[in-house]
C-alpha cells in the first residue's frame, strides 16, 4: 500500500541550492483571484518561463486557499526544469515541502533529474531512497535518469551494474533501459564491441530487440566508420522481420556517402522507397551532397526538385551544398540563381551560404559582387551567431582581393552594434580610418545610438563631437532616441544642446 506521508528530503542536498525564496509574501487580491491567476498561468505561461516569473507564480500558489495540489506544483516544476533552471526547481521543491505539501512520484522524479543534471549523484540516490520509503514504484524514466546521471560523470561501469540490477527486478521494462543505455552511452562512447556484447546478452535473457535497439547500434557503427558492420545489422533486422525506419536508413546512407560509395547509398534509397518508407530532408540532403561530390550537378538539382515535389522542404544545408557544388565548378551565376530561389522559398541563408558565394565570385573575378553580397549579409539583420561568422569573413576579404569601402565597414559596424559588441565596433571605426576610409554620417549615428542604448554617455559625446568636426549631424533616429531619453530622465537638456550645432556640406543619410 502506498503511503502519502510527507518525509523531508535530504537537508544537505537542498542546502546546496541557492537562492532561497520566502514562501510567504504580501497578499494581493482575493484567494479566488489568485486561484484563477495561477491556473491560467500553469495552462499557458510556462514556455521559457523566467526565474522571477517562476518565483512569483510559486508564491501566488502558496498563498492560495485552498492550497493547490501537488499535481499543480509538478506542472510548474516541470516547466522550470525544461528551461534548465535546476537549482531554482530544487529550492522551490523544498519550500513546497515546508508548506506541508507532500511529494508524489512525479515531483520526486523531477528532483532526481535536477540533482543528476547538477552532477549531484549522491543526493539523487538519496531522494531515490526516500521514494522507495514512501512506497512508490520507480518508473523507467526514473531509472533512466539515474543511469544517465552516472554516465554524465563517466561512471559507466556503475551504470551497467545498475541496468543489470534493474533488469533482475523489472524484466518487462528491460528493453527500454537496455536500448537507451546502448544508444546514450556505449554507442556514443565508441564502446561498440561492448554494445554488441550487451546486445547478445539481451538476446540471452529473452529480451527481444526492436527497431530502436538496432538503429542505435547501426548509428553507432556508422558514426565510427564501420559501415560494413552497420550494413550487416540492417540485413539481420530485415531477416528477423523488424522493419527499419527512416532513421535507420539515413545512418547507413550517410555512412556510404562519406565513404564515397554513392552507388550503395542510392541502392539503400531505392530499398527505402520499395519498402514504403518516405525519405526525409536528411535523406535527400545526404544524397545531394554525394552527387555534388562527384560533380553530378544536374542529378543533384533533379534530386532537389524531386524532394520538393514529394512535399519535403530543403533547408539551408541542402541549398548550401548545391550552391557550393556550382561554385566549385565555376558556375557561380547558377549558384546565385539558387540562392535567390532559396530566399523566395523563405529559407534563411547562413554564413556558410554567403561565404561559399563570396568565395565563388572572388575566384571568378567579380569582387564587386562579392562585396555587395557581404554587405547584404550583415545588413539584413542576422542573429549574433551569424555576426561572428560575418566578422571572420570580413577579415578575410582583403586576402580574397576585395577591398572594403565605407559601406562595407558601416554594415559590419552596425552588425556588431546589434550584437552588443561595442568594443569591436569601436576598433573597426579606427581601423577604417587607418585604411584611409572616411566614416560617413550613418557610421557615426550607428555608433552613437549603440553607446546611448548601453548607457555610455561619455563615449557618445566624444563620437558626436568627432562627427560634428567632420561636418555631419545627428539623423532622425538619433534625435528620436535622445528625445526619448530626455523625456524619461536619462539625459538632460544640455546633451540636446551639445548634439545640435553647425555642420558642413557632407550631411547625408545614405551609406554611399
Tab-separated table of N, CA and C in Angstrom, residues 69-215:
chain	number	residue	atom	x	y	z
A	69	UNK	N	-2.895	21.456	-5.515
A	69	UNK	CA	-2.470	20.066	-5.334
A	69	UNK	C	-1.023	19.907	-5.771
A	70	UNK	N	-0.431	18.801	-5.390
A	70	UNK	CA	0.943	18.530	-5.792
A	70	UNK	C	1.055	18.406	-7.307
A	71	UNK	N	-0.039	18.038	-7.969
A	71	UNK	CA	-0.035	17.948	-9.438
A	71	UNK	C	0.229	19.315	-10.055
A	72	UNK	N	-0.389	20.364	-9.469
A	72	UNK	CA	-0.164	21.719	-9.977
A	72	UNK	C	1.294	22.131	-9.799
A	73	UNK	N	1.850	21.817	-8.624
A	73	UNK	CA	3.254	22.149	-8.390
A	73	UNK	C	4.168	21.359	-9.336
A	74	UNK	N	3.808	20.119	-9.597
A	74	UNK	CA	4.593	19.300	-10.525
A	74	UNK	C	4.650	19.947	-11.901
A	75	UNK	N	3.516	20.477	-12.322
A	75	UNK	CA	3.456	21.129	-13.629
A	75	UNK	C	4.397	22.335	-13.672
A	76	UNK	N	4.402	23.108	-12.588
A	76	UNK	CA	5.294	24.267	-12.517
A	76	UNK	C	6.755	23.833	-12.521
A	77	UNK	N	7.101	22.856	-11.670
A	77	UNK	CA	8.493	22.415	-11.573
A	77	UNK	C	8.988	21.830	-12.901
A	78	UNK	N	8.121	21.100	-13.568
A	78	UNK	CA	8.489	20.513	-14.854
A	78	UNK	C	8.786	21.610	-15.877
A	79	UNK	N	7.955	22.656	-15.878
A	79	UNK	CA	8.170	23.769	-16.805
A	79	UNK	C	9.474	24.489	-16.540
A	80	UNK	N	9.791	24.699	-15.261
A	80	UNK	CA	11.050	25.370	-14.917
A	80	UNK	C	12.241	24.487	-15.287
A	81	UNK	N	12.118	23.185	-15.029
A	81	UNK	CA	13.214	22.256	-15.339
A	81	UNK	C	13.519	22.238	-16.833
A	82	UNK	N	12.477	22.406	-17.651
A	82	UNK	CA	12.705	22.422	-19.103
A	82	UNK	C	13.564	23.605	-19.529
A	83	UNK	N	13.601	24.654	-18.718
A	83	UNK	CA	14.453	25.812	-19.018
A	83	UNK	C	15.834	25.678	-18.371
A	84	UNK	N	16.110	24.510	-17.781
A	84	UNK	CA	17.409	24.172	-17.192
A	84	UNK	C	17.745	24.989	-15.943
A	85	UNK	N	16.724	25.512	-15.270
A	85	UNK	CA	16.933	26.229	-14.003
A	85	UNK	C	16.809	25.230	-12.846
A	86	UNK	N	17.762	24.301	-12.799
A	86	UNK	CA	17.648	23.170	-11.886
A	86	UNK	C	17.736	23.591	-10.417
A	87	UNK	N	18.619	24.517	-10.093
A	87	UNK	CA	18.731	24.959	-8.700
A	87	UNK	C	17.436	25.608	-8.221
A	88	UNK	N	16.801	26.355	-9.096
A	88	UNK	CA	15.539	27.000	-8.728
A	88	UNK	C	14.469	25.956	-8.434
A	89	UNK	N	14.401	24.923	-9.252
A	89	UNK	CA	13.428	23.846	-9.019
A	89	UNK	C	13.650	23.223	-7.645
A	90	UNK	N	14.900	22.924	-7.332
A	90	UNK	CA	15.205	22.277	-6.056
A	90	UNK	C	14.832	23.169	-4.872
A	91	UNK	N	15.096	24.461	-4.995
A	91	UNK	CA	14.744	25.392	-3.923
A	91	UNK	C	13.234	25.470	-3.726
A	92	UNK	N	12.496	25.560	-4.814
A	92	UNK	CA	11.037	25.656	-4.720
A	92	UNK	C	10.425	24.351	-4.209
A	93	UNK	N	11.017	23.222	-4.586
A	93	UNK	CA	10.533	21.931	-4.068
A	93	UNK	C	10.655	21.876	-2.546
A	94	UNK	N	11.765	22.383	-2.041
A	94	UNK	CA	11.966	22.405	-0.589
A	94	UNK	C	10.909	23.276	0.085
A	95	UNK	N	10.609	24.431	-0.514
A	95	UNK	CA	9.593	25.316	0.060
A	95	UNK	C	8.204	24.683	0.015
A	96	UNK	N	7.910	23.984	-1.061
A	96	UNK	CA	6.623	23.299	-1.159
A	96	UNK	C	6.468	22.311	-0.009
A	97	UNK	N	7.532	21.566	0.230
A	97	UNK	CA	7.508	20.563	1.297
A	97	UNK	C	7.331	21.227	2.665
A	98	UNK	N	8.014	22.366	2.883
A	98	UNK	CA	7.919	23.050	4.177
A	98	UNK	C	6.543	23.651	4.405
A	99	UNK	N	5.770	23.796	3.323
A	99	UNK	CA	4.399	24.294	3.442
A	99	UNK	C	3.386	23.161	3.599
A	100	UNK	N	3.891	21.958	3.859
A	100	UNK	CA	3.014	20.842	4.175
A	100	UNK	C	2.465	20.084	2.990
A	101	UNK	N	3.016	20.317	1.802
A	101	UNK	CA	2.551	19.608	0.601
A	101	UNK	C	3.515	18.463	0.327
A	102	UNK	N	3.018	17.244	0.409
A	102	UNK	CA	3.870	16.061	0.257
A	102	UNK	C	4.226	15.831	-1.205
A	103	UNK	N	5.441	15.349	-1.404
A	103	UNK	CA	5.878	14.980	-2.749
A	103	UNK	C	5.102	13.765	-3.246
A	104	UNK	N	4.959	13.685	-4.565
A	104	UNK	CA	4.452	12.453	-5.158
A	104	UNK	C	5.550	11.871	-6.042
A	105	UNK	N	5.245	10.795	-6.717
A	105	UNK	CA	6.240	10.125	-7.552
A	105	UNK	C	6.820	11.073	-8.597
A	106	UNK	N	5.946	11.900	-9.169
A	106	UNK	CA	6.384	12.764	-10.264
A	106	UNK	C	7.323	13.862	-9.770
A	107	UNK	N	6.977	14.520	-8.642
A	107	UNK	CA	7.865	15.577	-8.138
A	107	UNK	C	9.202	15.000	-7.687
A	108	UNK	N	9.167	13.808	-7.090
A	108	UNK	CA	10.423	13.175	-6.685
A	108	UNK	C	11.298	12.865	-7.902
A	109	UNK	N	10.668	12.436	-8.986
A	109	UNK	CA	11.420	12.159	-10.215
A	109	UNK	C	12.042	13.437	-10.768
A	110	UNK	N	11.304	14.546	-10.657
A	110	UNK	CA	11.837	15.837	-11.109
A	110	UNK	C	13.056	16.225	-10.278
A	111	UNK	N	12.956	16.040	-8.961
A	111	UNK	CA	14.077	16.357	-8.068
A	111	UNK	C	15.297	15.505	-8.420
A	112	UNK	N	15.084	14.215	-8.642
A	112	UNK	CA	16.186	13.318	-9.017
A	112	UNK	C	16.840	13.798	-10.306
A	113	UNK	N	16.022	14.165	-11.278
A	113	UNK	CA	16.549	14.644	-12.553
A	113	UNK	C	17.391	15.906	-12.360
A	114	UNK	N	16.899	16.828	-11.521
A	114	UNK	CA	17.629	18.080	-11.295
A	114	UNK	C	18.973	17.826	-10.621
A	115	UNK	N	19.000	16.925	-9.640
A	115	UNK	CA	20.270	16.609	-8.992
A	115	UNK	C	21.236	15.935	-9.972
A	116	UNK	N	20.716	15.069	-10.824
A	116	UNK	CA	21.569	14.418	-11.827
A	116	UNK	C	22.144	15.449	-12.791
A	117	UNK	N	21.306	16.385	-13.216
A	117	UNK	CA	21.764	17.429	-14.140
A	117	UNK	C	22.818	18.320	-13.490
A	118	UNK	N	22.733	18.466	-12.173
A	118	UNK	CA	23.707	19.286	-11.438
A	118	UNK	C	24.919	18.474	-10.992
A	119	UNK	N	24.993	17.226	-11.476
A	119	UNK	CA	26.095	16.319	-11.147
A	119	UNK	C	26.192	16.070	-9.639
A	120	UNK	N	25.043	15.955	-8.985
A	120	UNK	CA	24.983	15.656	-7.551
A	120	UNK	C	24.346	14.282	-7.375
A	121	UNK	N	25.084	13.248	-7.793
A	121	UNK	CA	24.529	11.897	-7.817
A	121	UNK	C	24.208	11.367	-6.426
A	122	UNK	N	25.021	11.735	-5.430
A	122	UNK	CA	24.762	11.260	-4.076
A	122	UNK	C	23.401	11.704	-3.581
A	123	UNK	N	23.063	12.951	-3.840
A	123	UNK	CA	21.768	13.471	-3.424
A	123	UNK	C	20.637	12.860	-4.247
A	124	UNK	N	20.911	12.609	-5.533
A	124	UNK	CA	19.891	11.991	-6.387
A	124	UNK	C	19.516	10.613	-5.858
A	125	UNK	N	20.529	9.824	-5.477
A	125	UNK	CA	20.243	8.488	-4.952
A	125	UNK	C	19.605	8.561	-3.562
A	126	UNK	N	19.923	9.624	-2.810
A	126	UNK	CA	19.275	9.813	-1.511
A	126	UNK	C	17.773	10.027	-1.693
A	127	UNK	N	17.418	10.858	-2.668
A	127	UNK	CA	15.998	11.100	-2.959
A	127	UNK	C	15.347	9.825	-3.477
A	128	UNK	N	16.102	9.051	-4.252
A	128	UNK	CA	15.592	7.775	-4.754
A	128	UNK	C	15.242	6.850	-3.585
A	129	UNK	N	16.104	6.851	-2.553
A	129	UNK	CA	15.818	6.048	-1.363
A	129	UNK	C	14.553	6.504	-0.663
A	130	UNK	N	14.355	7.820	-0.579
A	130	UNK	CA	13.127	8.353	0.016
A	130	UNK	C	11.907	7.929	-0.789
A	131	UNK	N	12.075	7.888	-2.103
A	131	UNK	CA	10.977	7.465	-2.974
A	131	UNK	C	10.535	6.046	-2.619
A	132	UNK	N	11.515	5.165	-2.413
A	132	UNK	CA	11.191	3.782	-2.063
A	132	UNK	C	10.532	3.698	-0.683
A	133	UNK	N	11.019	4.514	0.271
A	133	UNK	CA	10.437	4.514	1.619
A	133	UNK	C	8.990	4.988	1.608
A	134	UNK	N	8.681	5.887	0.693
A	134	UNK	CA	7.305	6.380	0.584
A	134	UNK	C	6.380	5.353	-0.057
A	135	UNK	N	6.953	4.266	-0.549
A	135	UNK	CA	6.140	3.212	-1.137
A	135	UNK	C	5.879	3.376	-2.614
A	136	UNK	N	6.593	4.299	-3.261
A	136	UNK	CA	6.396	4.487	-4.697
A	136	UNK	C	7.228	3.487	-5.494
A	137	UNK	N	6.691	3.043	-6.595
A	137	UNK	CA	7.440	2.168	-7.501
A	137	UNK	C	8.082	3.032	-8.581
A	138	UNK	N	9.416	3.083	-8.631
A	138	UNK	CA	10.086	3.927	-9.630
A	138	UNK	C	9.694	3.527	-11.051
A	139	UNK	N	9.635	4.512	-11.907
A	139	UNK	CA	9.298	4.259	-13.305
A	139	UNK	C	10.572	4.069	-14.122
A	140	UNK	N	10.383	3.665	-15.362
A	140	UNK	CA	11.519	3.545	-16.276
A	140	UNK	C	12.227	4.882	-16.431
A	141	UNK	N	11.457	5.968	-16.441
A	141	UNK	CA	12.039	7.309	-16.573
A	141	UNK	C	12.972	7.601	-15.399
A	142	UNK	N	12.550	7.232	-14.190
A	142	UNK	CA	13.376	7.458	-13.000
A	142	UNK	C	14.692	6.697	-13.109
A	143	UNK	N	14.603	5.418	-13.462
A	143	UNK	CA	15.816	4.614	-13.602
A	143	UNK	C	16.719	5.174	-14.705
A	144	UNK	N	16.123	5.536	-15.824
A	144	UNK	CA	16.910	6.077	-16.935
A	144	UNK	C	17.631	7.351	-16.526
A	145	UNK	N	16.964	8.177	-15.725
A	145	UNK	CA	17.578	9.420	-15.247
A	145	UNK	C	18.818	9.129	-14.418
A	146	UNK	N	18.713	8.165	-13.506
A	146	UNK	CA	19.860	7.805	-12.668
A	146	UNK	C	20.990	7.207	-13.503
A	147	UNK	N	20.623	6.372	-14.464
A	147	UNK	CA	21.633	5.756	-15.337
A	147	UNK	C	22.361	6.826	-16.137
A	148	UNK	N	21.607	7.753	-16.716
A	148	UNK	CA	22.223	8.829	-17.489
A	148	UNK	C	23.067	9.730	-16.598
A	149	UNK	N	22.614	9.925	-15.340
A	149	UNK	CA	23.397	10.722	-14.403
A	149	UNK	C	24.760	10.103	-14.139
A	150	UNK	N	24.792	8.783	-13.957
A	150	UNK	CA	26.066	8.087	-13.770
A	150	UNK	C	26.956	8.239	-14.997
A	151	UNK	N	26.338	8.126	-16.157
A	151	UNK	CA	27.107	8.227	-17.400
A	151	UNK	C	27.673	9.628	-17.598
A	152	UNK	N	26.914	10.653	-17.193
A	152	UNK	CA	27.390	12.034	-17.307
A	152	UNK	C	28.668	12.244	-16.507
A	153	UNK	N	28.811	11.495	-15.424
A	153	UNK	CA	30.009	11.597	-14.591
A	153	UNK	C	31.074	10.584	-14.998
A	154	UNK	N	30.845	9.875	-16.088
A	154	UNK	CA	31.821	8.911	-16.569
A	154	UNK	C	31.858	7.611	-15.803
A	155	UNK	N	30.838	7.356	-15.016
A	155	UNK	CA	30.788	6.133	-14.189
A	155	UNK	C	30.003	5.054	-14.942
A	156	UNK	N	30.529	4.686	-16.097
A	156	UNK	CA	29.812	3.779	-16.997
A	156	UNK	C	29.670	2.388	-16.397
A	157	UNK	N	30.722	1.900	-15.731
A	157	UNK	CA	30.649	0.547	-15.159
A	157	UNK	C	29.544	0.466	-14.104
A	158	UNK	N	29.397	1.525	-13.303
A	158	UNK	CA	28.323	1.547	-12.307
A	158	UNK	C	26.957	1.612	-12.983
A	159	UNK	N	26.908	2.315	-14.117
A	159	UNK	CA	25.648	2.393	-14.859
A	159	UNK	C	25.261	1.022	-15.397
A	160	UNK	N	26.257	0.279	-15.904
A	160	UNK	CA	25.997	-1.075	-16.408
A	160	UNK	C	25.475	-1.962	-15.283
A	161	UNK	N	26.114	-1.844	-14.113
A	161	UNK	CA	25.693	-2.651	-12.964
A	161	UNK	C	24.258	-2.313	-12.562
A	162	UNK	N	23.925	-1.024	-12.595
A	162	UNK	CA	22.573	-0.608	-12.224
A	162	UNK	C	21.545	-1.143	-13.218
A	163	UNK	N	21.881	-1.077	-14.497
A	163	UNK	CA	20.973	-1.616	-15.515
A	163	UNK	C	20.726	-3.097	-15.266
A	164	UNK	N	21.796	-3.815	-14.938
A	164	UNK	CA	21.660	-5.255	-14.704
A	164	UNK	C	20.787	-5.534	-13.475
A	165	UNK	N	20.964	-4.741	-12.418
A	165	UNK	CA	20.148	-4.923	-11.206
A	165	UNK	C	18.679	-4.629	-11.494
A	166	UNK	N	18.451	-3.576	-12.249
A	166	UNK	CA	17.071	-3.225	-12.602
A	166	UNK	C	16.457	-4.326	-13.457
A	167	UNK	N	17.294	-4.884	-14.331
A	167	UNK	CA	16.821	-5.952	-15.212
A	167	UNK	C	16.314	-7.143	-14.407
A	168	UNK	N	17.016	-7.464	-13.322
A	168	UNK	CA	16.588	-8.588	-12.487
A	168	UNK	C	15.293	-8.263	-11.736
A	169	UNK	N	15.108	-6.968	-11.427
A	169	UNK	CA	13.923	-6.550	-10.680
A	169	UNK	C	12.695	-6.395	-11.574
A	170	UNK	N	12.908	-5.852	-12.784
A	170	UNK	CA	11.772	-5.417	-13.605
A	170	UNK	C	12.002	-5.808	-15.057
A	171	UNK	N	11.937	-7.077	-15.347
A	171	UNK	CA	12.285	-7.564	-16.681
A	171	UNK	C	11.383	-7.013	-17.769
A	172	UNK	N	10.150	-6.664	-17.453
A	172	UNK	CA	9.236	-6.193	-18.500
A	172	UNK	C	9.667	-4.845	-19.065
A	173	UNK	N	10.502	-4.118	-18.304
A	173	UNK	CA	10.907	-2.798	-18.781
A	173	UNK	C	12.320	-2.809	-19.355
A	174	UNK	N	12.933	-3.950	-19.362
A	174	UNK	CA	14.339	-4.030	-19.717
A	174	UNK	C	14.644	-3.501	-21.106
A	175	UNK	N	13.772	-3.776	-22.055
A	175	UNK	CA	14.057	-3.402	-23.435
A	175	UNK	C	14.327	-1.912	-23.560
A	176	UNK	N	13.574	-1.116	-22.826
A	176	UNK	CA	13.750	0.335	-22.924
A	176	UNK	C	15.042	0.786	-22.254
A	177	UNK	N	15.341	0.195	-21.097
A	177	UNK	CA	16.554	0.573	-20.384
A	177	UNK	C	17.805	0.140	-21.142
A	178	UNK	N	17.818	-1.117	-21.591
A	178	UNK	CA	18.982	-1.617	-22.322
A	178	UNK	C	19.181	-0.849	-23.624
A	179	UNK	N	18.100	-0.619	-24.352
A	179	UNK	CA	18.218	0.079	-25.634
A	179	UNK	C	18.691	1.509	-25.432
A	180	UNK	N	18.097	2.175	-24.439
A	180	UNK	CA	18.501	3.552	-24.171
A	180	UNK	C	19.948	3.632	-23.720
A	181	UNK	N	20.357	2.645	-22.922
A	181	UNK	CA	21.735	2.621	-22.444
A	181	UNK	C	22.699	2.428	-23.611
A	182	UNK	N	22.341	1.536	-24.514
A	182	UNK	CA	23.169	1.325	-25.701
A	182	UNK	C	23.343	2.618	-26.487
A	183	UNK	N	22.219	3.292	-26.733
A	183	UNK	CA	22.266	4.490	-27.565
A	183	UNK	C	23.008	5.631	-26.886
A	184	UNK	N	22.702	5.877	-25.622
A	184	UNK	CA	23.202	7.072	-24.951
A	184	UNK	C	24.600	6.919	-24.383
A	185	UNK	N	25.045	5.686	-24.209
A	185	UNK	CA	26.345	5.509	-23.573
A	185	UNK	C	27.328	4.766	-24.466
A	186	UNK	N	27.034	3.492	-24.692
A	186	UNK	CA	28.028	2.655	-25.365
A	186	UNK	C	28.289	3.100	-26.798
A	187	UNK	N	27.224	3.360	-27.568
A	187	UNK	CA	27.424	3.735	-28.964
A	187	UNK	C	28.082	5.102	-29.071
A	188	UNK	N	27.687	6.026	-28.195
A	188	UNK	CA	28.276	7.357	-28.238
A	188	UNK	C	29.674	7.355	-27.639
A	189	UNK	N	29.942	6.406	-26.751
A	189	UNK	CA	31.242	6.324	-26.100
A	189	UNK	C	32.219	5.509	-26.937
A	190	UNK	N	31.782	5.141	-28.127
A	190	UNK	CA	32.586	4.351	-29.053
A	190	UNK	C	32.951	2.989	-28.478
A	191	UNK	N	32.183	2.520	-27.479
A	191	UNK	CA	32.405	1.180	-26.931
A	191	UNK	C	31.534	0.200	-27.711
A	192	UNK	N	31.776	0.124	-29.001
A	192	UNK	CA	30.871	-0.623	-29.874
A	192	UNK	C	30.917	-2.124	-29.622
A	193	UNK	N	32.089	-2.635	-29.324
A	193	UNK	CA	32.172	-4.072	-29.047
A	193	UNK	C	31.407	-4.410	-27.769
A	194	UNK	N	31.480	-3.509	-26.772
A	194	UNK	CA	30.688	-3.704	-25.553
A	194	UNK	C	29.203	-3.642	-25.871
A	195	UNK	N	28.847	-2.755	-26.799
A	195	UNK	CA	27.439	-2.628	-27.186
A	195	UNK	C	26.941	-3.920	-27.822
A	196	UNK	N	27.791	-4.539	-28.643
A	196	UNK	CA	27.406	-5.809	-29.266
A	196	UNK	C	27.257	-6.904	-28.216
A	197	UNK	N	28.162	-6.911	-27.252
A	197	UNK	CA	28.067	-7.901	-26.171
A	197	UNK	C	26.780	-7.700	-25.384
A	198	UNK	N	26.451	-6.451	-25.135
A	198	UNK	CA	25.222	-6.128	-24.423
A	198	UNK	C	24.009	-6.587	-25.222
A	199	UNK	N	24.098	-6.385	-26.533
A	199	UNK	CA	23.024	-6.805	-27.434
A	199	UNK	C	22.821	-8.319	-27.345
A	200	UNK	N	23.926	-9.060	-27.356
A	200	UNK	CA	23.850	-10.525	-27.255
A	200	UNK	C	23.296	-10.950	-25.904
A	201	UNK	N	23.675	-10.219	-24.850
A	201	UNK	CA	23.184	-10.539	-23.511
A	201	UNK	C	21.672	-10.343	-23.433
A	202	UNK	N	21.177	-9.307	-24.080
A	202	UNK	CA	19.732	-9.083	-24.143
A	202	UNK	C	19.035	-10.289	-24.759
A	203	UNK	N	19.620	-10.767	-25.855
A	203	UNK	CA	19.039	-11.914	-26.548
A	203	UNK	C	19.015	-13.141	-25.628
A	204	UNK	N	20.122	-13.335	-24.904
A	204	UNK	CA	20.221	-14.477	-23.992
A	204	UNK	C	19.150	-14.424	-22.909
A	205	UNK	N	18.856	-13.203	-22.444
A	205	UNK	CA	17.860	-13.026	-21.395
A	205	UNK	C	16.435	-13.089	-21.933
A	206	UNK	N	16.318	-13.285	-23.241
A	206	UNK	CA	14.990	-13.372	-23.835
A	206	UNK	C	14.351	-12.026	-24.115
A	207	UNK	N	15.166	-10.971	-24.062
A	207	UNK	CA	14.646	-9.629	-24.358
A	207	UNK	C	14.774	-9.392	-25.856
A	208	UNK	N	13.661	-9.253	-26.533
A	208	UNK	CA	13.677	-9.114	-27.985
A	208	UNK	C	14.076	-7.702	-28.402
A	209	UNK	N	15.006	-7.642	-29.332
A	209	UNK	CA	15.429	-6.345	-29.863
A	209	UNK	C	14.320	-5.755	-30.725
A	210	UNK	N	14.284	-4.426	-30.807
A	210	UNK	CA	13.310	-3.761	-31.670
A	210	UNK	C	14.036	-2.800	-32.604
A	211	UNK	N	13.275	-2.028	-33.364
A	211	UNK	CA	13.880	-1.118	-34.336
A	211	UNK	C	14.753	-0.081	-33.636
A	212	UNK	N	14.346	0.333	-32.441
A	212	UNK	CA	15.122	1.316	-31.690
A	212	UNK	C	16.492	0.756	-31.319
A	213	UNK	N	16.518	-0.494	-30.851
A	213	UNK	CA	17.778	-1.132	-30.472
A	213	UNK	C	18.715	-1.241	-31.663
A	214	UNK	N	18.191	-1.776	-32.776
A	214	UNK	CA	19.014	-1.939	-33.977
A	214	UNK	C	19.510	-0.595	-34.508
A	215	UNK	N	18.622	0.391	-34.530
A	215	UNK	CA	19.001	1.693	-35.076
A	215	UNK	C	20.099	2.337	-34.239
